[in-house]
């Protein structure tokens, strides 16, 4: 029996946002057609995946009714500690999730927003697919980190995504200074994110902690009508406090710093 394929299916960046755009504004037709033809899914969250499939169905009819779709969630450990590092338990769970592909079914891997396995869970499933000889097929769609970096003016040839920084103010400042030192030493842009309700606090910490000559960029609400992107030196941010107030920081955002 031939193996199925694992499709990495990007989803719109408007998850959890009141304003939603048509699916065709987010995803090309080829991606939507492929997604509509799948009936087996591995997901970060089953509820959000069902909502995503309803939106796909509005453009291209699903190959099976929503209630007949096979949707399996990633283990909770993949959310809590991430699955980007090898972990025997997560790897076993990922292999089990791919059993339908071994039986010949094409499968889709999705996260709640953007590209799965990039700043989101899913890496363990991709590793397991390679180990099992299952073809991995990434589809075209939005990747917030790349959109933000391209619009920042920072070094797109050398960059690192560092995820979240500590919430404790002293630990956060220490971490931000360390990231800044790395960015300036290596000329490597540093990309980080935060839970939206803490975005304003993170931006304030960045402006307060970083050196005046460091470039700081923020991209908030990417792809949405209220999208806003600002890139300037920290000195300029300090001189224009209204910039931070004008950003839609209640929406998902990417923060970037560098030389």
mmCIF file with all atom_site columns, C-alpha atoms in Angstrom, residues 9 19 44 50 73 86 164-165 179 190-192 247:
data_model
loop_
_atom_site.group_PDB
_atom_site.id
_atom_site.type_symbol
_atom_site.label_atom_id
_atom_site.label_alt_id
_atom_site.label_comp_id
_atom_site.label_asym_id
_atom_site.label_entity_id
_atom_site.label_seq_id
_atom_site.pdbx_PDB_ins_code
_atom_site.Cartn_x
_atom_site.Cartn_y
_atom_site.Cartn_z
_atom_site.occupancy
_atom_site.B_iso_or_equiv
_atom_site.pdbx_formal_charge
_atom_site.auth_seq_id
_atom_site.auth_comp_id
_atom_site.auth_asym_id
_atom_site.auth_atom_id
_atom_site.pdbx_PDB_model_num
ATOM 1  C CA . UNK A 1 9   ? -1.507  23.762 5.509  1.00 0.00 ? 9   UNK A CA 1
ATOM 2  C CA . UNK A 1 19  ? -12.470 41.159 11.820 1.00 0.00 ? 19  UNK A CA 1
ATOM 3  C CA . UNK A 1 44  ? -3.065  22.353 17.325 1.00 0.00 ? 44  UNK A CA 1
ATOM 4  C CA . UNK A 1 50  ? -13.293 22.925 12.273 1.00 0.00 ? 50  UNK A CA 1
ATOM 5  C CA . UNK A 1 73  ? -4.967  17.060 18.236 1.00 0.00 ? 73  UNK A CA 1
ATOM 6  C CA . UNK A 1 86  ? 13.694  15.642 20.030 1.00 0.00 ? 86  UNK A CA 1
ATOM 7  C CA . UNK A 1 164 ? 8.882   34.654 24.100 1.00 0.00 ? 164 UNK A CA 1
ATOM 8  C CA . UNK A 1 165 ? 10.883  36.567 26.701 1.00 0.00 ? 165 UNK A CA 1
ATOM 9  C CA . UNK A 1 179 ? 19.417  39.575 22.539 1.00 0.00 ? 179 UNK A CA 1
ATOM 10 C CA . UNK A 1 190 ? 16.179  39.029 16.521 1.00 0.00 ? 190 UNK A CA 1
ATOM 11 C CA . UNK A 1 191 ? 12.453  38.245 16.202 1.00 0.00 ? 191 UNK A CA 1
ATOM 12 C CA . UNK A 1 192 ? 10.190  37.736 19.213 1.00 0.00 ? 192 UNK A CA 1
ATOM 13 C CA . UNK A 1 247 ? -0.239  50.581 17.010 1.00 0.00 ? 247 UNK A CA 1
#
